[in-house]
Amino acid sequence: MVRRKRRLVIRDRKKTALRIAIVLLSIIALAGAAVLTVFTVRTCGVQIVTRSLPLIASDITEGTGDGILYVRAGLLNFYSFKDEDLNFQKTLQGEPEGLVGTPGIKAVYSGGAIQIIDAPFDIVPAGEIAAVRCGSANAAVCTKKPTGETALTVYNSTGQQVYNFDYPEGRLINFGFSEASGTTLWTMELDTDSGSPRTTVTTFDLGRMSSTGVITVSGQLIENIFFTNSSVFVVGTESLIRYSASANREIYRVQLYGYRAADVSLSGETPVLLLVPRGTDAISEASSVRLLSVSQKDVAEENAVTVTLPEGTIDCHLVNGSLVVTRQNSVLLYSAKGKLLETESLPEGITVSSEKLDEHHILMERSGEFVLLTVGK
């Protein structure tokens, strides 16, 4: 029996007068719901601004760097952080399982199909979609084939396939795009055949369609990887390793001593990592966290400071090189050196969760409503 793939079709809402009216009403609602500044704080050159968002708890949401995608009642919506003229709303046929995007490319997907927004057709790969990542101009789709193998396929903004990789079952464990360029694809493969974990990170230049480097790490598991213009940082279970971006040569290692890296900020020349004690599932369970700063020179010049979390901490996030601690009724801002810069009370309502969207934005749910927290300079 042949299984029919579910298709996600995005259609323009300009076919009937009724649909046009609905769109206009929705745009008005979006504009009205974006209540401007609730509070503004300027401390040491850092600005914090909050505004309410037109979201509800049942929405599927995803930050894209330039705004938020969300799905409600069969409609795909985009809320721009900077320009309401870029907001849009499109009809979906079928309920998506996930949203993904960057300022350059955005997509919705289900288990059997992916639709790149504004592409002329659906993508229906030969296998079940396991994950999707977006770069500046491409989407990478990981699918599990009926044979058990894994495929990683890269598409451009029009939905055309530009690259394909195949892996044995269980070998590909992660993939993504470089934060530095958005056009460099990286893959992470795990080999345990020897009894000791061996992880291989491979980078590909999608502009030249060729491999640009291979990094191999043995003796520890790799949990994350991030890029700058001059560095590739590999976060392992035991250490943070810096490689040169040009030659993929190891430069230094910094031991993590029983901590895991829960977040990273790359807004300045000095990367900052948020370290949480291992065995702590949620940051709210920890009594303190560490802020680790490292250089991009030949020596780490590491600086680690401990921040004692106040009672009632909901979560912590690194944005724009600073630590933001969210609580039920307040937000605390710390410098990368652990200095408390500001404590600001929030208006009526109770914060129940907070989620980092990108380097400058945090989404907070407060008493059933959503608030966008922006940290900038």
mmCIF file of C-alpha atoms in Angstrom:
data_model
loop_
_atom_site.group_PDB
_atom_site.id
_atom_site.type_symbol
_atom_site.label_atom_id
_atom_site.label_comp_id
_atom_site.label_asym_id
_atom_site.label_seq_id
_atom_site.Cartn_x
_atom_site.Cartn_y
_atom_site.Cartn_z
ATOM 1 C CA MET A 1 0.000 0.000 0.000
ATOM 2 C CA VAL A 2 1.354 3.430 -0.914
ATOM 3 C CA ARG A 3 1.137 5.969 1.904
ATOM 4 C CA ARG A 4 -0.094 9.373 0.812
ATOM 5 C CA LYS A 5 2.137 12.209 1.885
ATOM 6 C CA ARG A 6 0.483 15.074 3.682
ATOM 7 C CA ARG A 7 0.994 18.259 1.746
ATOM 8 C CA LEU A 8 1.305 21.745 3.116
ATOM 9 C CA VAL A 9 0.151 24.346 0.617
ATOM 10 C CA ILE A 10 0.433 28.059 1.268
ATOM 11 C CA ARG A 11 -1.998 30.097 -0.746
ATOM 12 C CA ASP A 12 -2.508 33.852 -1.077
ATOM 13 C CA ARG A 13 -5.626 35.214 0.665
ATOM 14 C CA LYS A 14 -6.766 37.612 -2.093
ATOM 15 C CA LYS A 15 -9.322 35.498 -3.940
ATOM 16 C CA THR A 16 -12.528 36.707 -2.379
ATOM 17 C CA ALA A 17 -13.766 39.883 -0.774
ATOM 18 C CA LEU A 18 -14.362 37.983 2.452
ATOM 19 C CA ARG A 19 -10.752 36.815 2.621
ATOM 20 C CA ILE A 20 -9.492 40.332 1.916
ATOM 21 C CA ALA A 21 -11.636 41.635 4.746
ATOM 22 C CA ILE A 22 -10.277 39.020 7.122
ATOM 23 C CA VAL A 23 -6.702 39.940 6.190
ATOM 24 C CA LEU A 24 -7.364 43.639 6.757
ATOM 25 C CA LEU A 25 -8.941 42.966 10.121
ATOM 26 C CA SER A 26 -6.010 40.765 11.081
ATOM 27 C CA ILE A 27 -3.477 43.431 10.125
ATOM 28 C CA ILE A 28 -5.379 45.969 12.193
ATOM 29 C CA ALA A 29 -5.413 43.522 15.107
ATOM 30 C CA LEU A 30 -1.682 42.918 14.765
ATOM 31 C CA ALA A 31 -0.923 46.603 14.745
ATOM 32 C CA GLY A 32 -3.183 47.203 17.728
ATOM 33 C CA ALA A 33 -1.801 44.296 19.697
ATOM 34 C CA ALA A 34 1.775 45.469 19.388
ATOM 35 C CA VAL A 35 1.563 47.775 22.382
ATOM 36 C CA LEU A 36 4.727 49.820 22.465
ATOM 37 C CA THR A 37 7.082 50.291 25.354
ATOM 38 C CA VAL A 38 5.982 48.872 28.701
ATOM 39 C CA PHE A 39 9.293 49.903 30.199
ATOM 40 C CA THR A 40 12.626 51.117 28.899
ATOM 41 C CA VAL A 41 15.886 50.862 30.829
ATOM 42 C CA ARG A 42 19.208 52.368 29.784
ATOM 43 C CA THR A 43 22.126 51.209 31.922
ATOM 44 C CA CYS A 44 25.785 51.218 30.856
ATOM 45 C CA GLY A 45 24.721 51.692 27.258
ATOM 46 C CA VAL A 46 22.281 48.741 27.352
ATOM 47 C CA GLN A 47 18.634 49.269 26.460
ATOM 48 C CA ILE A 48 15.783 46.954 27.464
ATOM 49 C CA VAL A 49 12.369 47.367 25.857
ATOM 50 C CA THR A 50 9.241 45.221 26.209
ATOM 51 C CA ARG A 51 6.045 45.126 24.163
ATOM 52 C CA SER A 52 3.051 42.810 24.090
ATOM 53 C CA LEU A 53 2.544 40.418 21.177
ATOM 54 C CA PRO A 54 -0.555 39.080 19.375
ATOM 55 C CA LEU A 55 0.104 35.487 20.507
ATOM 56 C CA ILE A 56 -1.817 32.942 22.564
ATOM 57 C CA ALA A 57 -0.548 29.855 24.385
ATOM 58 C CA SER A 58 -1.921 27.396 21.800
ATOM 59 C CA ASP A 59 -0.017 28.997 18.878
ATOM 60 C CA ILE A 60 2.889 27.182 17.251
ATOM 61 C CA THR A 61 5.669 29.809 17.292
ATOM 62 C CA GLU A 62 9.237 30.196 16.018
ATOM 63 C CA GLY A 63 11.656 33.111 16.137
ATOM 64 C CA THR A 64 13.388 33.927 12.847
ATOM 65 C CA GLY A 65 15.805 36.676 13.849
ATOM 66 C CA ASP A 66 13.756 39.368 12.133
ATOM 67 C CA GLY A 67 10.397 38.412 13.642
ATOM 68 C CA ILE A 68 8.148 35.573 14.783
ATOM 69 C CA LEU A 69 6.295 32.990 12.715
ATOM 70 C CA TYR A 70 3.164 31.577 14.303
ATOM 71 C CA VAL A 71 0.238 29.367 13.305
ATOM 72 C CA ARG A 72 -3.333 29.838 14.498
ATOM 73 C CA ALA A 73 -6.541 28.303 13.129
ATOM 74 C CA GLY A 74 -4.970 27.201 9.861
ATOM 75 C CA LEU A 75 -3.279 30.539 9.203
ATOM 76 C CA LEU A 76 0.454 31.168 8.997
ATOM 77 C CA ASN A 77 1.324 34.598 10.389
ATOM 78 C CA PHE A 78 4.543 36.588 10.496
ATOM 79 C CA TYR A 79 5.105 39.395 12.992
ATOM 80 C CA SER A 80 8.098 41.614 12.131
ATOM 81 C CA PHE A 81 10.223 43.044 14.930
ATOM 82 C CA LYS A 82 11.014 46.260 13.049
ATOM 83 C CA ASP A 83 8.520 46.961 10.251
ATOM 84 C CA GLU A 84 4.816 46.150 10.426
ATOM 85 C CA ASP A 85 4.629 46.487 6.629
ATOM 86 C CA LEU A 86 6.520 43.168 6.477
ATOM 87 C CA ASN A 87 3.829 41.349 8.482
ATOM 88 C CA PHE A 88 1.931 38.763 6.476
ATOM 89 C CA GLN A 89 -0.745 36.104 6.795
ATOM 90 C CA LYS A 90 -1.207 33.077 4.546
ATOM 91 C CA THR A 91 -3.594 30.137 4.477
ATOM 92 C CA LEU A 92 -2.283 26.664 5.282
ATOM 93 C CA GLN A 93 -3.854 23.470 3.995
ATOM 94 C CA GLY A 94 -2.916 20.942 6.642
ATOM 95 C CA GLU A 95 -1.578 21.455 10.160
ATOM 96 C CA PRO A 96 2.219 21.907 10.270
ATOM 97 C CA GLU A 97 4.359 20.151 12.850
ATOM 98 C CA GLY A 98 7.065 22.788 12.859
ATOM 99 C CA LEU A 99 8.193 26.230 11.726
ATOM 100 C CA VAL A 100 11.722 27.340 10.950
ATOM 101 C CA GLY A 101 13.338 30.430 9.511
ATOM 102 C CA THR A 102 15.926 33.195 9.325
ATOM 103 C CA PRO A 103 15.682 36.725 7.928
ATOM 104 C CA GLY A 104 16.544 35.239 4.516
ATOM 105 C CA ILE A 105 14.365 32.115 4.285
ATOM 106 C CA LYS A 106 11.363 30.702 6.148
ATOM 107 C CA ALA A 107 9.482 27.398 5.971
ATOM 108 C CA VAL A 108 6.758 25.231 7.481
ATOM 109 C CA TYR A 109 6.865 21.439 7.555
ATOM 110 C CA SER A 110 5.038 18.280 8.549
ATOM 111 C CA GLY A 111 6.348 14.722 8.744
ATOM 112 C CA GLY A 112 6.005 14.245 4.998
ATOM 113 C CA ALA A 113 6.312 17.658 3.326
ATOM 114 C CA ILE A 114 8.016 21.026 3.609
ATOM 115 C CA GLN A 115 6.943 24.351 2.110
ATOM 116 C CA ILE A 116 9.491 27.133 1.746
ATOM 117 C CA ILE A 117 7.510 30.348 1.938
ATOM 118 C CA ASP A 118 6.998 31.918 -1.500
ATOM 119 C CA ALA A 119 8.470 28.875 -3.279
ATOM 120 C CA PRO A 120 6.254 27.710 -6.176
ATOM 121 C CA PHE A 121 5.741 24.124 -4.958
ATOM 122 C CA ASP A 122 5.849 21.766 -1.974
ATOM 123 C CA ILE A 123 8.895 19.611 -1.266
ATOM 124 C CA VAL A 124 7.954 15.982 -0.593
ATOM 125 C CA PRO A 125 11.172 14.093 0.216
ATOM 126 C CA ALA A 126 11.578 10.308 0.107
ATOM 127 C CA GLY A 127 11.345 9.717 3.836
ATOM 128 C CA GLU A 128 10.004 11.085 7.094
ATOM 129 C CA ILE A 129 11.205 14.592 7.980
ATOM 130 C CA ALA A 130 13.144 14.532 11.247
ATOM 131 C CA ALA A 131 14.517 18.102 11.373
ATOM 132 C CA VAL A 132 14.838 21.285 9.303
ATOM 133 C CA ARG A 133 17.394 24.094 9.642
ATOM 134 C CA CYS A 134 17.671 27.364 7.721
ATOM 135 C CA GLY A 135 20.665 29.462 6.713
ATOM 136 C CA SER A 136 20.698 32.827 4.992
ATOM 137 C CA ALA A 137 19.462 31.462 1.642
ATOM 138 C CA ASN A 138 19.041 27.695 2.040
ATOM 139 C CA ALA A 139 17.024 25.135 3.978
ATOM 140 C CA ALA A 140 18.556 21.799 5.023
ATOM 141 C CA VAL A 141 16.116 18.919 5.552
ATOM 142 C CA CYS A 142 17.023 15.729 7.425
ATOM 143 C CA THR A 143 14.874 12.710 6.511
ATOM 144 C CA LYS A 144 14.781 9.126 7.711
ATOM 145 C CA LYS A 145 14.452 6.651 4.874
ATOM 146 C CA PRO A 146 12.373 3.446 5.133
ATOM 147 C CA THR A 147 15.668 1.503 4.974
ATOM 148 C CA GLY A 148 16.859 3.201 8.187
ATOM 149 C CA GLU A 149 19.437 5.422 6.485
ATOM 150 C CA THR A 150 19.439 9.191 6.928
ATOM 151 C CA ALA A 151 19.508 11.775 4.143
ATOM 152 C CA LEU A 152 20.388 15.455 4.443
ATOM 153 C CA THR A 153 19.149 17.500 1.495
ATOM 154 C CA VAL A 154 19.763 21.207 0.907
ATOM 155 C CA TYR A 155 17.296 23.384 -1.029
ATOM 156 C CA ASN A 156 17.479 26.985 -2.203
ATOM 157 C CA SER A 157 14.779 29.605 -1.647
ATOM 158 C CA THR A 158 12.793 28.433 -4.689
ATOM 159 C CA GLY A 159 12.673 24.833 -3.457
ATOM 160 C CA GLN A 160 15.283 23.488 -5.871
ATOM 161 C CA GLN A 161 17.625 20.794 -4.528
ATOM 162 C CA VAL A 162 21.263 21.924 -4.524
ATOM 163 C CA TYR A 163 23.047 19.277 -2.395
ATOM 164 C CA ASN A 164 22.406 15.842 -0.916
ATOM 165 C CA PHE A 165 24.227 13.682 1.650
ATOM 166 C CA ASP A 166 23.481 10.113 2.763
ATOM 167 C CA TYR A 167 24.463 8.584 6.114
ATOM 168 C CA PRO A 168 24.234 5.143 7.719
ATOM 169 C CA GLU A 169 21.553 4.733 10.373
ATOM 170 C CA GLY A 170 22.365 6.613 13.582
ATOM 171 C CA ARG A 171 25.510 8.286 12.225
ATOM 172 C CA LEU A 172 24.248 11.871 11.671
ATOM 173 C CA ILE A 173 23.459 13.424 15.070
ATOM 174 C CA ASN A 174 23.253 17.145 14.315
ATOM 175 C CA PHE A 175 23.576 19.759 11.572
ATOM 176 C CA GLY A 176 23.099 23.457 10.991
ATOM 177 C CA PHE A 177 24.416 26.627 9.383
ATOM 178 C CA SER A 178 27.291 28.863 10.444
ATOM 179 C CA GLU A 179 26.230 31.919 12.436
ATOM 180 C CA ALA A 180 29.081 33.859 10.820
ATOM 181 C CA SER A 181 27.979 33.548 7.186
ATOM 182 C CA GLY A 182 24.761 31.536 6.986
ATOM 183 C CA THR A 183 26.038 29.879 3.796
ATOM 184 C CA THR A 184 28.316 27.343 5.491
ATOM 185 C CA LEU A 185 26.552 24.076 6.316
ATOM 186 C CA TRP A 186 27.990 21.889 9.073
ATOM 187 C CA THR A 187 27.243 18.279 9.945
ATOM 188 C CA MET A 188 28.087 16.263 13.047
ATOM 189 C CA GLU A 189 28.625 12.495 12.871
ATOM 190 C CA LEU A 190 29.137 10.136 15.821
ATOM 191 C CA ASP A 191 31.111 6.881 15.593
ATOM 192 C CA THR A 192 31.094 4.546 18.627
ATOM 193 C CA ASP A 193 32.346 1.390 16.884
ATOM 194 C CA SER A 194 35.682 1.539 18.711
ATOM 195 C CA GLY A 195 33.996 1.753 22.125
ATOM 196 C CA SER A 196 35.086 5.365 22.608
ATOM 197 C CA PRO A 197 33.035 8.231 21.144
ATOM 198 C CA ARG A 198 34.527 9.841 18.049
ATOM 199 C CA THR A 199 32.763 12.859 16.595
ATOM 200 C CA THR A 200 33.452 14.298 13.160
ATOM 201 C CA VAL A 201 32.335 17.818 12.236
ATOM 202 C CA THR A 202 32.399 18.609 8.525
ATOM 203 C CA THR A 203 31.794 22.022 6.955
ATOM 204 C CA PHE A 204 30.552 22.727 3.413
ATOM 205 C CA ASP A 205 30.615 25.946 1.432
ATOM 206 C CA LEU A 206 27.274 26.008 -0.389
ATOM 207 C CA GLY A 207 28.493 28.788 -2.660
ATOM 208 C CA ARG A 208 31.332 26.642 -3.996
ATOM 209 C CA MET A 209 29.518 23.334 -3.392
ATOM 210 C CA SER A 210 32.560 21.810 -1.719
ATOM 211 C CA SER A 211 33.813 20.625 1.663
ATOM 212 C CA THR A 212 35.901 23.231 3.497
ATOM 213 C CA GLY A 213 37.081 21.380 6.591
ATOM 214 C CA VAL A 214 36.919 18.356 8.866
ATOM 215 C CA ILE A 215 37.285 18.396 12.668
ATOM 216 C CA THR A 216 37.555 15.177 14.670
ATOM 217 C CA VAL A 217 37.154 14.990 18.456
ATOM 218 C CA SER A 218 37.703 11.780 20.451
ATOM 219 C CA GLY A 219 37.163 10.854 24.100
ATOM 220 C CA GLN A 220 34.166 13.070 24.790
ATOM 221 C CA LEU A 221 30.726 13.738 23.344
ATOM 222 C CA ILE A 222 30.095 16.942 21.420
ATOM 223 C CA GLU A 223 27.000 18.850 22.489
ATOM 224 C CA ASN A 224 27.132 22.047 20.441
ATOM 225 C CA ILE A 225 29.111 23.955 17.846
ATOM 226 C CA PHE A 226 29.152 27.655 16.981
ATOM 227 C CA PHE A 227 31.027 29.843 14.523
ATOM 228 C CA THR A 228 32.539 33.307 14.296
ATOM 229 C CA ASN A 229 34.452 34.863 11.405
ATOM 230 C CA SER A 230 37.766 33.535 12.743
ATOM 231 C CA SER A 231 36.792 30.601 14.969
ATOM 232 C CA VAL A 232 34.945 27.316 15.197
ATOM 233 C CA PHE A 233 34.041 26.531 18.822
ATOM 234 C CA VAL A 234 33.193 22.945 19.718
ATOM 235 C CA VAL A 235 31.443 22.408 23.065
ATOM 236 C CA GLY A 236 32.100 18.957 24.513
ATOM 237 C CA THR A 237 31.076 17.179 27.678
ATOM 238 C CA GLU A 238 34.521 17.874 29.144
ATOM 239 C CA SER A 239 35.929 20.929 27.394
ATOM 240 C CA LEU A 240 35.398 23.870 25.080
ATOM 241 C CA ILE A 241 37.713 23.648 22.063
ATOM 242 C CA ARG A 242 38.574 26.513 19.723
ATOM 243 C CA TYR A 243 39.654 25.800 16.136
ATOM 244 C CA SER A 244 40.772 28.299 13.525
ATOM 245 C CA ALA A 245 38.064 28.858 10.929
ATOM 246 C CA SER A 246 40.557 29.023 8.078
ATOM 247 C CA ALA A 247 42.518 25.802 8.718
ATOM 248 C CA ASN A 248 40.313 23.903 11.215
ATOM 249 C CA ARG A 249 43.401 23.643 13.449
ATOM 250 C CA GLU A 250 42.950 23.255 17.214
ATOM 251 C CA ILE A 251 44.091 26.402 19.038
ATOM 252 C CA TYR A 252 43.229 25.748 22.704
ATOM 253 C CA ARG A 253 40.972 23.892 25.143
ATOM 254 C CA VAL A 254 39.185 25.136 28.253
ATOM 255 C CA GLN A 255 37.954 22.546 30.759
ATOM 256 C CA LEU A 256 34.287 22.817 31.743
ATOM 257 C CA TYR A 257 34.596 21.009 35.099
ATOM 258 C CA GLY A 258 31.166 19.415 35.445
ATOM 259 C CA TYR A 259 29.227 22.165 33.714
ATOM 260 C CA ARG A 260 27.230 22.151 30.506
ATOM 261 C CA ALA A 261 26.877 25.099 28.148
ATOM 262 C CA ALA A 262 23.200 26.092 28.169
ATOM 263 C CA ASP A 263 23.553 29.188 25.977
ATOM 264 C CA VAL A 264 26.067 31.340 24.113
ATOM 265 C CA SER A 265 26.228 34.978 23.021
ATOM 266 C CA LEU A 266 28.309 36.012 20.008
ATOM 267 C CA SER A 267 27.436 39.704 19.851
ATOM 268 C CA GLY A 268 30.993 40.936 20.490
ATOM 269 C CA GLU A 269 34.587 39.915 19.853
ATOM 270 C CA THR A 270 34.558 37.809 23.029
ATOM 271 C CA PRO A 271 32.124 34.862 23.044
ATOM 272 C CA VAL A 272 30.268 34.361 26.338
ATOM 273 C CA LEU A 273 28.904 30.978 27.468
ATOM 274 C CA LEU A 274 26.278 30.325 30.117
ATOM 275 C CA LEU A 275 27.381 27.301 32.153
ATOM 276 C CA VAL A 276 24.942 25.292 34.283
ATOM 277 C CA PRO A 277 25.884 22.415 36.627
ATOM 278 C CA ARG A 278 25.468 19.010 34.987
ATOM 279 C CA GLY A 279 22.502 17.064 36.310
ATOM 280 C CA THR A 280 20.403 20.230 36.442
ATOM 281 C CA ASP A 281 17.624 19.833 33.881
ATOM 282 C CA ALA A 282 16.155 23.316 34.299
ATOM 283 C CA ILE A 283 18.047 26.486 35.180
ATOM 284 C CA SER A 284 15.373 27.253 37.780
ATOM 285 C CA GLU A 285 16.720 24.246 39.737
ATOM 286 C CA ALA A 286 20.230 25.734 39.971
ATOM 287 C CA SER A 287 21.307 28.038 42.790
ATOM 288 C CA SER A 288 23.975 29.652 40.605
ATOM 289 C CA VAL A 289 25.372 29.741 37.060
ATOM 290 C CA ARG A 290 28.762 30.622 35.597
ATOM 291 C CA LEU A 291 29.587 33.056 32.813
ATOM 292 C CA LEU A 292 32.618 31.966 30.789
ATOM 293 C CA SER A 293 34.276 34.457 28.437
ATOM 294 C CA VAL A 294 37.033 33.358 26.034
ATOM 295 C CA SER A 295 39.170 35.136 23.480
ATOM 296 C CA GLN A 296 39.643 34.433 19.789
ATOM 297 C CA LYS A 297 43.413 34.645 20.079
ATOM 298 C CA ASP A 298 46.055 31.920 20.375
ATOM 299 C CA VAL A 299 45.432 31.707 24.121
ATOM 300 C CA ALA A 300 42.020 31.394 25.747
ATOM 301 C CA GLU A 301 42.379 34.218 28.283
ATOM 302 C CA GLU A 302 39.318 32.631 29.892
ATOM 303 C CA ASN A 303 37.399 34.465 32.561
ATOM 304 C CA ALA A 304 34.730 32.626 34.563
ATOM 305 C CA VAL A 305 32.500 34.296 37.130
ATOM 306 C CA THR A 306 29.733 32.830 39.278
ATOM 307 C CA VAL A 307 26.332 34.505 39.433
ATOM 308 C CA THR A 308 24.108 33.551 42.369
ATOM 309 C CA LEU A 309 20.544 33.342 41.098
ATOM 310 C CA PRO A 310 17.848 35.166 43.049
ATOM 311 C CA GLU A 311 14.983 33.246 44.585
ATOM 312 C CA GLY A 312 12.138 32.600 42.152
ATOM 313 C CA THR A 313 14.294 32.531 39.005
ATOM 314 C CA ILE A 314 12.303 31.313 35.988
ATOM 315 C CA ASP A 315 15.136 31.117 33.448
ATOM 316 C CA CYS A 316 18.404 32.700 32.261
ATOM 317 C CA HIS A 317 19.458 33.790 28.768
ATOM 318 C CA LEU A 318 22.509 35.352 27.145
ATOM 319 C CA VAL A 319 21.515 38.167 24.795
ATOM 320 C CA ASN A 320 23.703 40.884 23.327
ATOM 321 C CA GLY A 321 26.616 39.838 25.553
ATOM 322 C CA SER A 322 24.614 40.213 28.778
ATOM 323 C CA LEU A 323 22.863 37.786 31.138
ATOM 324 C CA VAL A 324 19.113 38.266 31.514
ATOM 325 C CA VAL A 325 17.431 36.537 34.469
ATOM 326 C CA THR A 326 13.634 36.337 34.309
ATOM 327 C CA ARG A 327 11.489 36.071 37.435
ATOM 328 C CA GLN A 328 7.728 36.116 38.024
ATOM 329 C CA ASN A 329 7.521 39.887 38.393
ATOM 330 C CA SER A 330 10.914 41.239 37.377
ATOM 331 C CA VAL A 331 13.877 41.057 35.001
ATOM 332 C CA LEU A 332 17.510 41.253 36.113
ATOM 333 C CA LEU A 333 20.365 42.295 33.834
ATOM 334 C CA TYR A 334 23.988 41.269 34.497
ATOM 335 C CA SER A 335 27.160 42.125 32.606
ATOM 336 C CA ALA A 336 29.381 39.363 31.176
ATOM 337 C CA LYS A 337 31.588 39.906 34.236
ATOM 338 C CA GLY A 338 28.714 39.015 36.566
ATOM 339 C CA LYS A 339 27.920 42.535 37.746
ATOM 340 C CA LEU A 340 24.244 43.268 38.409
ATOM 341 C CA LEU A 341 23.402 46.234 36.201
ATOM 342 C CA GLU A 342 19.662 46.586 36.714
ATOM 343 C CA THR A 343 16.620 45.055 38.391
ATOM 344 C CA GLU A 344 13.364 46.113 36.782
ATOM 345 C CA SER A 345 9.839 45.290 37.907
ATOM 346 C CA LEU A 346 7.342 44.105 35.313
ATOM 347 C CA PRO A 347 3.753 45.350 35.081
ATOM 348 C CA GLU A 348 0.753 43.305 36.220
ATOM 349 C CA GLY A 349 0.847 39.594 35.509
ATOM 350 C CA ILE A 350 3.024 36.616 36.411
ATOM 351 C CA THR A 351 5.832 35.332 34.176
ATOM 352 C CA VAL A 352 5.515 31.556 33.759
ATOM 353 C CA SER A 353 8.166 30.949 31.079
ATOM 354 C CA SER A 354 10.745 32.690 28.931
ATOM 355 C CA GLU A 355 12.440 31.615 25.711
ATOM 356 C CA LYS A 356 15.409 33.120 23.881
ATOM 357 C CA LEU A 357 14.524 33.770 20.242
ATOM 358 C CA ASP A 358 17.825 35.202 19.014
ATOM 359 C CA GLU A 359 20.743 37.389 20.067
ATOM 360 C CA HIS A 360 18.476 40.311 20.992
ATOM 361 C CA HIS A 361 14.989 38.961 21.766
ATOM 362 C CA ILE A 362 13.354 36.946 24.559
ATOM 363 C CA LEU A 363 9.743 35.762 24.442
ATOM 364 C CA MET A 364 8.022 35.757 27.848
ATOM 365 C CA GLU A 365 4.644 34.232 28.668
ATOM 366 C CA ARG A 366 2.934 36.212 31.400
ATOM 367 C CA SER A 367 -0.482 35.189 32.718
ATOM 368 C CA GLY A 368 -1.582 33.829 29.340
ATOM 369 C CA GLU A 369 -0.217 36.766 27.362
ATOM 370 C CA PHE A 370 3.118 37.093 25.548
ATOM 371 C CA VAL A 371 5.673 39.854 25.880
ATOM 372 C CA LEU A 372 8.716 40.483 23.707
ATOM 373 C CA LEU A 373 11.835 41.576 25.602
ATOM 374 C CA THR A 374 14.429 43.308 23.403
ATOM 375 C CA VAL A 375 17.986 43.926 24.613
ATOM 376 C CA GLY A 376 20.155 46.194 22.498
ATOM 377 C CA LYS A 377 22.667 49.022 22.547
#
